[in-house]
Short mmCIF file of N, CA and C and ligand atoms in Angstrom, two decimals:
data_model
loop_
_atom_site.label_atom_id
_atom_site.label_comp_id
_atom_site.label_asym_id
_atom_site.label_seq_id
_atom_site.Cartn_x
_atom_site.Cartn_y
_atom_site.Cartn_z
N MET A 1 -65.02 -49.67 -12.74
CA MET A 1 -66.08 -48.95 -12.00
C MET A 1 -67.26 -48.65 -12.91
N GLN A 2 -68.46 -48.81 -12.45
CA GLN A 2 -69.64 -48.55 -13.27
C GLN A 2 -70.10 -47.11 -13.13
N LEU A 3 -70.45 -46.50 -14.27
CA LEU A 3 -70.91 -45.10 -14.22
C LEU A 3 -72.40 -45.06 -13.95
N SER A 4 -72.77 -44.22 -13.10
CA SER A 4 -74.21 -44.08 -12.82
C SER A 4 -74.59 -42.62 -13.04
N LEU A 5 -75.82 -42.37 -13.46
CA LEU A 5 -76.23 -41.00 -13.74
C LEU A 5 -76.32 -40.13 -12.50
N THR A 6 -76.19 -40.79 -11.39
CA THR A 6 -76.16 -39.99 -10.17
C THR A 6 -74.81 -39.34 -9.95
N GLN A 7 -73.80 -39.83 -10.71
CA GLN A 7 -72.46 -39.23 -10.56
C GLN A 7 -72.31 -38.02 -11.47
N PRO A 8 -71.75 -36.92 -10.99
CA PRO A 8 -71.60 -35.71 -11.82
C PRO A 8 -70.82 -35.97 -13.11
N SER A 9 -69.79 -36.80 -13.07
CA SER A 9 -68.97 -37.04 -14.28
C SER A 9 -69.81 -37.68 -15.39
N SER A 10 -70.79 -38.46 -15.02
CA SER A 10 -71.66 -39.11 -16.02
C SER A 10 -72.51 -38.08 -16.76
N TRP A 11 -72.99 -37.12 -16.00
CA TRP A 11 -73.79 -36.05 -16.62
C TRP A 11 -72.97 -35.26 -17.63
N ILE A 12 -71.75 -34.97 -17.27
CA ILE A 12 -70.88 -34.21 -18.17
C ILE A 12 -70.63 -34.99 -19.44
N LEU A 13 -70.39 -36.26 -19.29
CA LEU A 13 -70.14 -37.13 -20.45
C LEU A 13 -71.35 -37.15 -21.39
N LEU A 14 -72.51 -37.28 -20.78
CA LEU A 14 -73.75 -37.32 -21.57
C LEU A 14 -73.97 -36.00 -22.31
N LEU A 15 -73.71 -34.91 -21.61
CA LEU A 15 -73.87 -33.57 -22.19
C LEU A 15 -72.95 -33.40 -23.40
N LEU A 16 -71.71 -33.85 -23.24
CA LEU A 16 -70.73 -33.75 -24.33
C LEU A 16 -71.20 -34.56 -25.54
N LEU A 17 -71.75 -35.71 -25.25
CA LEU A 17 -72.23 -36.59 -26.33
C LEU A 17 -73.37 -35.94 -27.10
N VAL A 18 -74.31 -35.36 -26.35
CA VAL A 18 -75.47 -34.70 -26.98
C VAL A 18 -75.02 -33.49 -27.81
N MET A 19 -74.08 -32.71 -27.23
CA MET A 19 -73.57 -31.54 -27.94
C MET A 19 -72.89 -31.96 -29.24
N ASN A 20 -72.14 -33.02 -29.16
CA ASN A 20 -71.44 -33.53 -30.33
C ASN A 20 -72.41 -33.93 -31.43
N LEU A 21 -73.49 -34.59 -30.98
CA LEU A 21 -74.51 -35.00 -31.95
C LEU A 21 -75.13 -33.79 -32.64
N PHE A 22 -75.40 -32.77 -31.86
CA PHE A 22 -75.94 -31.53 -32.40
C PHE A 22 -75.01 -30.92 -33.44
N LEU A 23 -73.73 -30.83 -33.07
CA LEU A 23 -72.73 -30.24 -33.99
C LEU A 23 -72.67 -31.01 -35.30
N TRP A 24 -72.65 -32.34 -35.20
CA TRP A 24 -72.56 -33.16 -36.41
C TRP A 24 -73.79 -32.99 -37.29
N LYS A 25 -74.93 -32.82 -36.62
CA LYS A 25 -76.18 -32.66 -37.36
C LYS A 25 -76.12 -31.37 -38.18
N ASN A 26 -75.63 -30.30 -37.54
CA ASN A 26 -75.51 -29.01 -38.23
C ASN A 26 -74.53 -29.07 -39.39
N VAL A 27 -73.42 -29.75 -39.14
CA VAL A 27 -72.40 -29.88 -40.19
C VAL A 27 -72.99 -30.60 -41.40
N ALA A 28 -73.82 -31.60 -41.09
CA ALA A 28 -74.37 -32.38 -42.19
C ALA A 28 -75.41 -31.59 -42.98
N SER A 29 -76.18 -30.66 -42.30
CA SER A 29 -77.25 -29.98 -43.03
C SER A 29 -76.76 -28.71 -43.73
N VAL A 30 -75.69 -28.07 -43.27
CA VAL A 30 -75.15 -26.87 -43.94
C VAL A 30 -73.85 -27.24 -44.62
N PRO A 31 -73.80 -27.13 -45.97
CA PRO A 31 -72.54 -27.49 -46.63
C PRO A 31 -71.43 -26.54 -46.21
N MET A 32 -70.26 -27.08 -45.96
CA MET A 32 -69.15 -26.26 -45.51
C MET A 32 -68.51 -25.50 -46.65
N CYS A 33 -68.67 -26.00 -47.85
CA CYS A 33 -68.06 -25.28 -48.95
C CYS A 33 -68.83 -25.47 -50.23
N ALA A 34 -68.64 -24.54 -51.15
CA ALA A 34 -69.28 -24.66 -52.46
C ALA A 34 -68.20 -25.04 -53.45
N MET A 35 -68.50 -26.03 -54.27
CA MET A 35 -67.49 -26.47 -55.23
C MET A 35 -67.60 -25.64 -56.50
N ARG A 36 -66.52 -25.04 -56.89
CA ARG A 36 -66.46 -24.35 -58.19
C ARG A 36 -65.08 -24.54 -58.77
N ASN A 37 -65.03 -24.84 -60.05
CA ASN A 37 -63.76 -25.09 -60.75
C ASN A 37 -62.90 -26.09 -59.98
N ALA A 38 -63.53 -27.15 -59.53
CA ALA A 38 -62.86 -28.20 -58.76
C ALA A 38 -62.18 -27.67 -57.51
N ARG A 39 -62.69 -26.53 -57.00
CA ARG A 39 -62.13 -26.00 -55.76
C ARG A 39 -63.24 -25.81 -54.76
N CYS A 40 -62.89 -25.98 -53.50
CA CYS A 40 -63.88 -25.82 -52.45
C CYS A 40 -63.80 -24.40 -51.90
N PHE A 41 -64.89 -23.65 -52.03
CA PHE A 41 -64.91 -22.28 -51.50
C PHE A 41 -65.73 -22.25 -50.22
N THR A 42 -65.21 -21.68 -49.18
CA THR A 42 -66.01 -21.53 -47.97
C THR A 42 -66.97 -20.37 -48.19
N PHE A 43 -67.90 -20.23 -47.28
CA PHE A 43 -68.90 -19.17 -47.42
C PHE A 43 -68.22 -17.80 -47.58
N PHE A 44 -67.22 -17.51 -46.73
CA PHE A 44 -66.55 -16.20 -46.79
C PHE A 44 -65.74 -16.03 -48.07
N GLU A 45 -65.02 -17.10 -48.42
CA GLU A 45 -64.23 -17.04 -49.66
C GLU A 45 -65.13 -16.77 -50.85
N ASP A 46 -66.27 -17.49 -50.82
CA ASP A 46 -67.23 -17.37 -51.89
C ASP A 46 -67.75 -15.94 -52.01
N THR A 47 -68.16 -15.38 -50.86
CA THR A 47 -68.71 -14.02 -50.85
C THR A 47 -67.67 -13.01 -51.30
N PHE A 48 -66.45 -13.15 -50.77
CA PHE A 48 -65.38 -12.21 -51.16
C PHE A 48 -65.06 -12.34 -52.65
N GLU A 49 -65.04 -13.59 -53.10
CA GLU A 49 -64.73 -13.86 -54.51
C GLU A 49 -65.75 -13.19 -55.42
N LEU A 50 -67.04 -13.38 -55.10
CA LEU A 50 -68.11 -12.83 -55.95
C LEU A 50 -68.15 -11.31 -55.87
N ALA A 51 -68.09 -10.77 -54.63
CA ALA A 51 -68.13 -9.32 -54.45
C ALA A 51 -66.91 -8.69 -55.11
N GLY A 52 -65.77 -9.36 -54.96
CA GLY A 52 -64.52 -8.84 -55.53
C GLY A 52 -64.58 -8.79 -57.05
N SER A 53 -65.07 -9.88 -57.67
CA SER A 53 -65.08 -9.87 -59.13
C SER A 53 -66.14 -8.91 -59.67
N LEU A 54 -67.24 -8.78 -58.93
CA LEU A 54 -68.27 -7.82 -59.35
C LEU A 54 -67.75 -6.39 -59.25
N SER A 55 -67.07 -6.07 -58.15
CA SER A 55 -66.59 -4.70 -58.00
C SER A 55 -65.47 -4.42 -59.01
N HIS A 56 -64.70 -5.44 -59.36
CA HIS A 56 -63.68 -5.28 -60.40
C HIS A 56 -64.34 -4.96 -61.73
N ASN A 57 -65.41 -5.70 -62.01
CA ASN A 57 -66.17 -5.47 -63.25
C ASN A 57 -66.76 -4.06 -63.25
N ILE A 58 -67.36 -3.64 -62.12
CA ILE A 58 -67.98 -2.32 -62.04
C ILE A 58 -66.92 -1.24 -62.27
N SER A 59 -65.77 -1.42 -61.65
CA SER A 59 -64.71 -0.44 -61.80
C SER A 59 -64.29 -0.31 -63.27
N GLY A 60 -64.22 -1.47 -63.97
CA GLY A 60 -63.90 -1.44 -65.40
C GLY A 60 -65.00 -0.75 -66.21
N GLU A 61 -66.26 -1.05 -65.86
CA GLU A 61 -67.38 -0.45 -66.59
C GLU A 61 -67.42 1.06 -66.39
N VAL A 62 -67.15 1.50 -65.14
CA VAL A 62 -67.16 2.94 -64.85
C VAL A 62 -66.05 3.64 -65.64
N SER A 63 -64.88 3.02 -65.73
CA SER A 63 -63.84 3.73 -66.49
C SER A 63 -64.15 3.74 -67.99
N GLU A 64 -64.85 2.71 -68.47
CA GLU A 64 -65.30 2.75 -69.87
C GLU A 64 -66.31 3.88 -70.09
N LEU A 65 -67.24 3.99 -69.11
CA LEU A 65 -68.26 5.04 -69.19
C LEU A 65 -67.61 6.42 -69.19
N PHE A 66 -66.62 6.58 -68.32
CA PHE A 66 -65.87 7.83 -68.19
C PHE A 66 -65.23 8.20 -69.53
N THR A 67 -64.54 7.25 -70.14
CA THR A 67 -63.88 7.50 -71.43
C THR A 67 -64.89 7.81 -72.52
N GLU A 68 -65.98 7.00 -72.54
CA GLU A 68 -66.99 7.21 -73.58
C GLU A 68 -67.67 8.56 -73.45
N PHE A 69 -67.85 9.01 -72.18
CA PHE A 69 -68.48 10.31 -71.94
C PHE A 69 -67.64 11.42 -72.58
N TYR A 70 -66.31 11.37 -72.39
CA TYR A 70 -65.46 12.43 -72.96
C TYR A 70 -65.35 12.33 -74.45
N GLU A 71 -65.39 11.10 -74.95
CA GLU A 71 -65.38 10.94 -76.40
C GLU A 71 -66.64 11.56 -76.98
N ALA A 72 -67.78 11.34 -76.28
CA ALA A 72 -69.05 11.88 -76.76
C ALA A 72 -69.02 13.41 -76.73
N LEU A 73 -68.40 14.00 -75.70
CA LEU A 73 -68.29 15.46 -75.63
C LEU A 73 -67.50 16.00 -76.80
N LEU A 74 -66.38 15.35 -77.07
CA LEU A 74 -65.51 15.79 -78.16
C LEU A 74 -66.24 15.67 -79.50
N LYS A 75 -66.96 14.54 -79.68
CA LYS A 75 -67.69 14.35 -80.93
C LYS A 75 -68.80 15.38 -81.08
N SER A 76 -69.49 15.70 -79.96
CA SER A 76 -70.56 16.69 -80.04
C SER A 76 -70.01 18.07 -80.39
N GLY A 77 -68.89 18.43 -79.75
CA GLY A 77 -68.26 19.71 -80.06
C GLY A 77 -67.87 19.77 -81.52
N HIS A 78 -67.29 18.70 -82.00
CA HIS A 78 -66.85 18.58 -83.38
C HIS A 78 -68.03 18.74 -84.34
N MET A 79 -69.14 18.09 -83.97
CA MET A 79 -70.35 18.13 -84.80
C MET A 79 -70.91 19.56 -84.89
N ILE A 80 -70.96 20.23 -83.74
CA ILE A 80 -71.51 21.60 -83.73
C ILE A 80 -70.64 22.51 -84.59
N LEU A 81 -69.33 22.38 -84.43
CA LEU A 81 -68.41 23.23 -85.20
C LEU A 81 -68.56 22.99 -86.69
N ASN A 82 -68.64 21.72 -87.08
CA ASN A 82 -68.79 21.40 -88.50
C ASN A 82 -70.12 21.91 -89.05
N ALA A 83 -71.18 21.75 -88.22
CA ALA A 83 -72.50 22.15 -88.69
C ALA A 83 -72.58 23.66 -88.93
N TRP A 84 -71.78 24.43 -88.17
CA TRP A 84 -71.84 25.88 -88.30
C TRP A 84 -70.96 26.45 -89.41
N GLU A 85 -70.12 25.62 -89.98
CA GLU A 85 -69.14 26.12 -90.93
C GLU A 85 -69.78 26.95 -92.06
N SER A 86 -70.70 26.35 -92.78
CA SER A 86 -71.26 27.11 -93.91
C SER A 86 -72.33 28.12 -93.49
N PRO A 87 -73.20 27.83 -92.49
CA PRO A 87 -74.13 28.88 -92.06
C PRO A 87 -73.42 30.16 -91.60
N LEU A 88 -72.24 30.01 -90.97
CA LEU A 88 -71.51 31.19 -90.52
C LEU A 88 -70.99 32.02 -91.69
N GLU A 89 -70.53 31.31 -92.72
CA GLU A 89 -70.08 32.02 -93.92
C GLU A 89 -71.23 32.82 -94.52
N ASN A 90 -72.39 32.16 -94.59
CA ASN A 90 -73.59 32.85 -95.12
C ASN A 90 -73.95 34.06 -94.26
N LEU A 91 -73.88 33.87 -92.96
CA LEU A 91 -74.25 34.95 -92.05
C LEU A 91 -73.37 36.18 -92.30
N VAL A 92 -72.05 35.95 -92.35
CA VAL A 92 -71.13 37.07 -92.55
C VAL A 92 -71.40 37.73 -93.92
N ARG A 93 -71.61 36.90 -94.93
CA ARG A 93 -71.85 37.44 -96.28
C ARG A 93 -73.15 38.26 -96.31
N GLU A 94 -74.20 37.70 -95.69
CA GLU A 94 -75.50 38.40 -95.71
C GLU A 94 -75.48 39.67 -94.88
N LEU A 95 -74.79 39.61 -93.75
CA LEU A 95 -74.69 40.82 -92.91
C LEU A 95 -73.99 41.93 -93.70
N SER A 96 -72.92 41.55 -94.41
CA SER A 96 -72.15 42.55 -95.16
C SER A 96 -72.99 43.14 -96.30
N ALA A 97 -73.92 42.33 -96.83
CA ALA A 97 -74.71 42.78 -97.97
C ALA A 97 -75.98 43.53 -97.55
N THR A 98 -76.22 43.61 -96.23
CA THR A 98 -77.45 44.25 -95.76
C THR A 98 -77.18 45.71 -95.38
N GLU A 99 -78.08 46.56 -95.85
CA GLU A 99 -77.92 47.99 -95.54
C GLU A 99 -78.11 48.24 -94.05
N ASN A 100 -77.50 49.30 -93.57
CA ASN A 100 -77.67 49.77 -92.18
C ASN A 100 -77.12 48.83 -91.10
N VAL A 101 -76.36 47.81 -91.51
CA VAL A 101 -75.73 46.97 -90.48
C VAL A 101 -74.38 47.63 -90.13
N PRO A 102 -74.19 48.02 -88.88
CA PRO A 102 -72.95 48.72 -88.52
C PRO A 102 -71.71 47.87 -88.81
N ASP A 103 -70.62 48.57 -89.18
CA ASP A 103 -69.35 47.88 -89.49
C ASP A 103 -68.84 47.07 -88.31
N THR A 104 -69.10 47.57 -87.09
CA THR A 104 -68.61 46.86 -85.90
C THR A 104 -69.22 45.45 -85.83
N ILE A 105 -70.48 45.36 -86.22
CA ILE A 105 -71.16 44.06 -86.18
C ILE A 105 -70.57 43.13 -87.23
N ILE A 106 -70.33 43.70 -88.43
CA ILE A 106 -69.78 42.87 -89.50
C ILE A 106 -68.38 42.39 -89.12
N SER A 107 -67.57 43.31 -88.55
CA SER A 107 -66.20 42.88 -88.23
C SER A 107 -66.21 41.89 -87.05
N LYS A 108 -67.15 42.06 -86.13
CA LYS A 108 -67.25 41.10 -85.03
C LYS A 108 -67.63 39.71 -85.56
N ALA A 109 -68.59 39.68 -86.45
CA ALA A 109 -69.02 38.40 -87.03
C ALA A 109 -67.87 37.73 -87.80
N THR A 110 -67.12 38.56 -88.54
CA THR A 110 -65.99 38.01 -89.30
C THR A 110 -64.94 37.43 -88.36
N ASN A 111 -64.69 38.19 -87.30
CA ASN A 111 -63.73 37.77 -86.28
C ASN A 111 -64.15 36.44 -85.63
N ILE A 112 -65.44 36.34 -85.31
CA ILE A 112 -65.96 35.11 -84.69
C ILE A 112 -65.78 33.93 -85.65
N LYS A 113 -66.07 34.17 -86.92
CA LYS A 113 -65.94 33.10 -87.93
C LYS A 113 -64.48 32.61 -88.00
N THR A 114 -63.54 33.57 -88.00
CA THR A 114 -62.12 33.19 -88.07
C THR A 114 -61.72 32.36 -86.84
N LYS A 115 -62.19 32.83 -85.66
CA LYS A 115 -61.84 32.10 -84.43
C LYS A 115 -62.47 30.72 -84.40
N ILE A 116 -63.71 30.64 -84.87
CA ILE A 116 -64.39 29.34 -84.88
C ILE A 116 -63.65 28.36 -85.80
N ASN A 117 -63.16 28.88 -86.92
CA ASN A 117 -62.38 28.01 -87.82
C ASN A 117 -61.12 27.50 -87.12
N ALA A 118 -60.52 28.36 -86.29
CA ALA A 118 -59.31 27.94 -85.56
C ALA A 118 -59.66 26.86 -84.53
N VAL A 119 -60.79 27.06 -83.82
CA VAL A 119 -61.22 26.05 -82.83
C VAL A 119 -61.50 24.73 -83.54
N GLN A 120 -62.12 24.85 -84.71
CA GLN A 120 -62.46 23.66 -85.50
C GLN A 120 -61.19 22.86 -85.84
N LYS A 121 -60.14 23.57 -86.23
CA LYS A 121 -58.86 22.89 -86.55
C LYS A 121 -58.32 22.18 -85.30
N GLY A 122 -58.40 22.89 -84.15
CA GLY A 122 -57.92 22.30 -82.90
C GLY A 122 -58.69 21.05 -82.54
N VAL A 123 -60.03 21.14 -82.64
CA VAL A 123 -60.87 19.99 -82.30
C VAL A 123 -60.63 18.83 -83.27
N ASN A 124 -60.42 19.17 -84.56
CA ASN A 124 -60.11 18.11 -85.53
C ASN A 124 -58.84 17.37 -85.15
N SER A 125 -57.83 18.12 -84.70
CA SER A 125 -56.59 17.41 -84.37
C SER A 125 -56.73 16.63 -83.06
N LEU A 126 -57.56 17.15 -82.12
CA LEU A 126 -57.85 16.36 -80.90
C LEU A 126 -58.58 15.07 -81.28
N MET A 127 -59.54 15.22 -82.20
CA MET A 127 -60.31 14.06 -82.64
C MET A 127 -59.38 13.00 -83.22
N SER A 128 -58.46 13.43 -84.09
CA SER A 128 -57.63 12.42 -84.74
C SER A 128 -56.61 11.82 -83.78
N SER A 129 -56.23 12.57 -82.72
CA SER A 129 -55.29 11.96 -81.79
C SER A 129 -55.98 11.14 -80.70
N MET A 130 -57.24 11.51 -80.36
CA MET A 130 -57.92 10.78 -79.28
C MET A 130 -58.80 9.63 -79.75
N LEU A 131 -59.36 9.76 -80.94
CA LEU A 131 -60.31 8.74 -81.39
C LEU A 131 -59.83 8.11 -82.69
N GLN A 132 -60.26 6.84 -82.87
CA GLN A 132 -59.87 6.18 -84.11
C GLN A 132 -60.83 6.49 -85.26
N ASN A 133 -62.13 6.50 -84.94
CA ASN A 133 -63.11 6.69 -86.01
C ASN A 133 -63.83 8.03 -85.86
N GLY A 134 -63.03 9.09 -85.96
CA GLY A 134 -63.54 10.43 -85.68
C GLY A 134 -64.53 11.00 -86.67
N ASP A 135 -64.58 10.45 -87.88
CA ASP A 135 -65.39 11.10 -88.91
C ASP A 135 -66.81 10.60 -88.99
N GLU A 136 -67.16 9.61 -88.17
CA GLU A 136 -68.45 8.96 -88.38
C GLU A 136 -69.65 9.87 -88.11
N GLU A 137 -69.48 10.87 -87.24
CA GLU A 137 -70.63 11.72 -86.89
C GLU A 137 -70.74 12.98 -87.74
N LYS A 138 -69.89 13.09 -88.74
CA LYS A 138 -69.81 14.34 -89.50
C LYS A 138 -71.16 14.82 -90.01
N ASN A 139 -71.96 13.89 -90.51
CA ASN A 139 -73.23 14.31 -91.10
C ASN A 139 -74.41 13.89 -90.24
N ASN A 140 -74.27 14.11 -88.95
CA ASN A 140 -75.37 13.72 -88.06
C ASN A 140 -76.61 14.56 -88.34
N PRO A 141 -77.77 13.89 -88.57
CA PRO A 141 -78.97 14.64 -88.94
C PRO A 141 -79.43 15.61 -87.85
N ALA A 142 -79.08 15.34 -86.58
CA ALA A 142 -79.51 16.22 -85.49
C ALA A 142 -79.01 17.66 -85.71
N TRP A 143 -77.90 17.77 -86.41
CA TRP A 143 -77.32 19.10 -86.58
C TRP A 143 -77.55 19.69 -87.96
N SER A 144 -78.46 19.09 -88.71
CA SER A 144 -78.76 19.67 -90.01
C SER A 144 -79.98 20.58 -89.88
N ARG A 145 -80.42 20.83 -88.65
CA ARG A 145 -81.62 21.65 -88.44
C ARG A 145 -81.29 23.06 -87.98
N LEU A 146 -80.16 23.57 -88.38
CA LEU A 146 -79.82 24.95 -88.02
C LEU A 146 -80.74 25.89 -88.79
N PRO A 147 -81.08 27.03 -88.19
CA PRO A 147 -81.95 27.95 -88.93
C PRO A 147 -81.24 28.48 -90.17
N LEU A 148 -82.00 28.62 -91.22
CA LEU A 148 -81.41 29.14 -92.46
C LEU A 148 -81.74 30.63 -92.56
N LEU A 149 -80.86 31.33 -93.22
CA LEU A 149 -81.15 32.75 -93.44
C LEU A 149 -82.26 32.85 -94.47
N GLN A 150 -83.31 33.57 -94.11
CA GLN A 150 -84.47 33.66 -95.01
C GLN A 150 -84.29 34.83 -95.98
N PRO A 151 -84.54 34.58 -97.27
CA PRO A 151 -84.53 35.71 -98.19
C PRO A 151 -85.79 36.54 -97.96
N GLY A 152 -85.81 37.74 -98.42
CA GLY A 152 -87.03 38.53 -98.26
C GLY A 152 -86.71 39.96 -97.91
N ASN A 153 -87.72 40.65 -97.40
CA ASN A 153 -87.52 42.07 -97.08
C ASN A 153 -86.65 42.24 -95.83
N GLU A 154 -86.36 43.48 -95.50
CA GLU A 154 -85.42 43.75 -94.41
C GLU A 154 -85.90 43.19 -93.08
N ASP A 155 -87.21 43.32 -92.82
CA ASP A 155 -87.74 42.80 -91.55
C ASP A 155 -87.48 41.30 -91.42
N ALA A 156 -87.75 40.58 -92.51
CA ALA A 156 -87.56 39.13 -92.48
C ALA A 156 -86.08 38.79 -92.28
N ARG A 157 -85.21 39.56 -92.92
CA ARG A 157 -83.77 39.31 -92.78
C ARG A 157 -83.31 39.58 -91.35
N ILE A 158 -83.81 40.68 -90.76
CA ILE A 158 -83.42 41.01 -89.37
C ILE A 158 -83.86 39.88 -88.43
N ARG A 159 -85.09 39.41 -88.63
CA ARG A 159 -85.59 38.31 -87.80
C ARG A 159 -84.73 37.07 -87.96
N SER A 160 -84.35 36.82 -89.19
CA SER A 160 -83.57 35.63 -89.47
C SER A 160 -82.14 35.75 -88.92
N PHE A 161 -81.55 36.96 -88.98
CA PHE A 161 -80.24 37.17 -88.34
C PHE A 161 -80.34 36.92 -86.84
N TYR A 162 -81.43 37.46 -86.28
CA TYR A 162 -81.62 37.32 -84.83
C TYR A 162 -81.70 35.83 -84.44
N GLY A 163 -82.52 35.06 -85.17
CA GLY A 163 -82.68 33.62 -84.89
C GLY A 163 -81.35 32.90 -84.99
N MET A 164 -80.59 33.27 -86.02
CA MET A 164 -79.34 32.57 -86.26
C MET A 164 -78.29 32.91 -85.19
N ILE A 165 -78.23 34.19 -84.84
CA ILE A 165 -77.22 34.59 -83.84
C ILE A 165 -77.56 34.01 -82.47
N SER A 166 -78.87 33.94 -82.15
CA SER A 166 -79.19 33.37 -80.82
C SER A 166 -78.91 31.86 -80.80
N CYS A 167 -79.08 31.21 -81.92
CA CYS A 167 -78.76 29.78 -82.02
C CYS A 167 -77.24 29.56 -81.91
N LEU A 168 -76.51 30.46 -82.58
CA LEU A 168 -75.04 30.41 -82.51
C LEU A 168 -74.57 30.57 -81.06
N ASP A 169 -75.22 31.52 -80.37
CA ASP A 169 -74.90 31.78 -78.97
C ASP A 169 -75.10 30.53 -78.11
N ASN A 170 -76.26 29.87 -78.28
CA ASN A 170 -76.55 28.64 -77.52
C ASN A 170 -75.53 27.55 -77.82
N ASP A 171 -75.28 27.35 -79.10
CA ASP A 171 -74.40 26.25 -79.50
C ASP A 171 -72.97 26.47 -79.01
N PHE A 172 -72.50 27.70 -79.07
CA PHE A 172 -71.11 27.92 -78.66
C PHE A 172 -70.92 27.97 -77.16
N LYS A 173 -72.01 28.20 -76.42
CA LYS A 173 -71.93 28.02 -74.96
C LYS A 173 -71.69 26.53 -74.68
N LYS A 174 -72.37 25.68 -75.45
CA LYS A 174 -72.18 24.24 -75.28
C LYS A 174 -70.74 23.84 -75.61
N VAL A 175 -70.27 24.33 -76.77
CA VAL A 175 -68.91 23.98 -77.18
C VAL A 175 -67.91 24.43 -76.11
N ASP A 176 -68.15 25.63 -75.57
CA ASP A 176 -67.28 26.16 -74.53
C ASP A 176 -67.22 25.22 -73.32
N ILE A 177 -68.41 24.76 -72.88
CA ILE A 177 -68.46 23.84 -71.73
C ILE A 177 -67.76 22.52 -72.07
N TYR A 178 -68.06 21.97 -73.24
CA TYR A 178 -67.46 20.68 -73.63
C TYR A 178 -65.94 20.79 -73.62
N LEU A 179 -65.43 21.85 -74.24
CA LEU A 179 -63.97 21.95 -74.37
C LEU A 179 -63.31 22.20 -73.02
N ASN A 180 -64.00 22.95 -72.15
CA ASN A 180 -63.43 23.17 -70.82
C ASN A 180 -63.39 21.90 -69.99
N VAL A 181 -64.48 21.13 -70.07
CA VAL A 181 -64.51 19.86 -69.34
C VAL A 181 -63.42 18.92 -69.87
N LEU A 182 -63.29 18.90 -71.20
CA LEU A 182 -62.26 18.04 -71.81
C LEU A 182 -60.86 18.46 -71.41
N LYS A 183 -60.66 19.77 -71.36
CA LYS A 183 -59.34 20.28 -70.97
C LYS A 183 -59.01 19.83 -69.54
N CYS A 184 -60.00 19.97 -68.64
CA CYS A 184 -59.78 19.55 -67.25
C CYS A 184 -59.45 18.06 -67.18
N TYR A 185 -60.15 17.26 -68.00
CA TYR A 185 -59.94 15.82 -67.99
C TYR A 185 -58.57 15.46 -68.57
N MET A 186 -58.27 16.03 -69.73
CA MET A 186 -57.03 15.67 -70.41
C MET A 186 -55.79 16.15 -69.66
N LEU A 187 -55.90 17.36 -69.09
CA LEU A 187 -54.73 17.91 -68.39
C LEU A 187 -54.77 17.61 -66.89
N LYS A 188 -55.78 16.84 -66.49
CA LYS A 188 -55.94 16.43 -65.09
C LYS A 188 -55.90 17.62 -64.13
N ILE A 189 -56.71 18.65 -64.47
CA ILE A 189 -56.80 19.85 -63.61
C ILE A 189 -57.94 19.62 -62.62
N ASP A 190 -57.67 19.83 -61.34
CA ASP A 190 -58.72 19.65 -60.32
C ASP A 190 -59.55 20.92 -60.17
N ASN A 191 -60.76 20.77 -59.67
CA ASN A 191 -61.64 21.91 -59.35
C ASN A 191 -61.83 22.90 -60.48
N CYS A 192 -62.11 22.42 -61.66
CA CYS A 192 -62.39 23.43 -62.70
C CYS A 192 -63.71 23.14 -63.40
C1 NAG B 201 -68.55 -6.92 -66.92
O1 NAG B 201 -69.35 -8.07 -67.02
C2 NAG B 201 -70.14 -8.17 -68.19
C3 NAG B 201 -70.94 -9.47 -68.15
O2 NAG B 201 -71.49 -9.69 -66.91
C4 NAG B 201 -69.26 -8.14 -69.41
O3 NAG B 201 -70.06 -8.16 -70.57
C5 NAG B 201 -68.42 -6.89 -69.40
O4 NAG B 201 -67.53 -6.89 -70.49
C6 NAG B 201 -67.62 -6.80 -68.10
N1 NAG B 201 -66.93 -5.52 -68.10
C7 NAG B 201 -65.61 -5.39 -67.89
C8 NAG B 201 -65.08 -4.01 -67.96
O5 NAG B 201 -64.89 -6.34 -67.63
#
């Protein structure tokens, strides 16, 4: 039997043929896969593969950042404590040698010095257990700029005590924050 375009079945056949041509044309112009490492990756595989390896890398980088941040806190605390060691000794000695300084102030300063030495020992042992190269920041120039006690008359000494104690106050607020954050991290305490 001869097919004629007047017959409905002929139209369907022609339509199928044209659609097929269209499909093949699209297949030929868009590659179905990307070759990598002698493997064919489809568009979705490729996207998942790239996004997956990138997010894996980011996750690794974030945990490195996290660890480095706490190491930096510990090192900063350590640096502040070391930098204050001898200025604090001077402060206590000078306060004791200055007339009209109440005993309560001298004993408070002595007490603070003793406690700071204890914190220093604790931080040193944290440093040696948490870090391999803990001593590298010992002489950081940033912390060699502590105010010095000025010799001179009583007014100058009072001013210099004031400068030093307010600097001590600032620095130990920092140490307090660093050590608290580290404690929360190391002991995995939530909401602190
Ligand atoms: C993340 O990728 C970069 C290179 O793109 C690489 O240098 C780094 O080591 C990777 N990080 C991790 C944690 O895998």
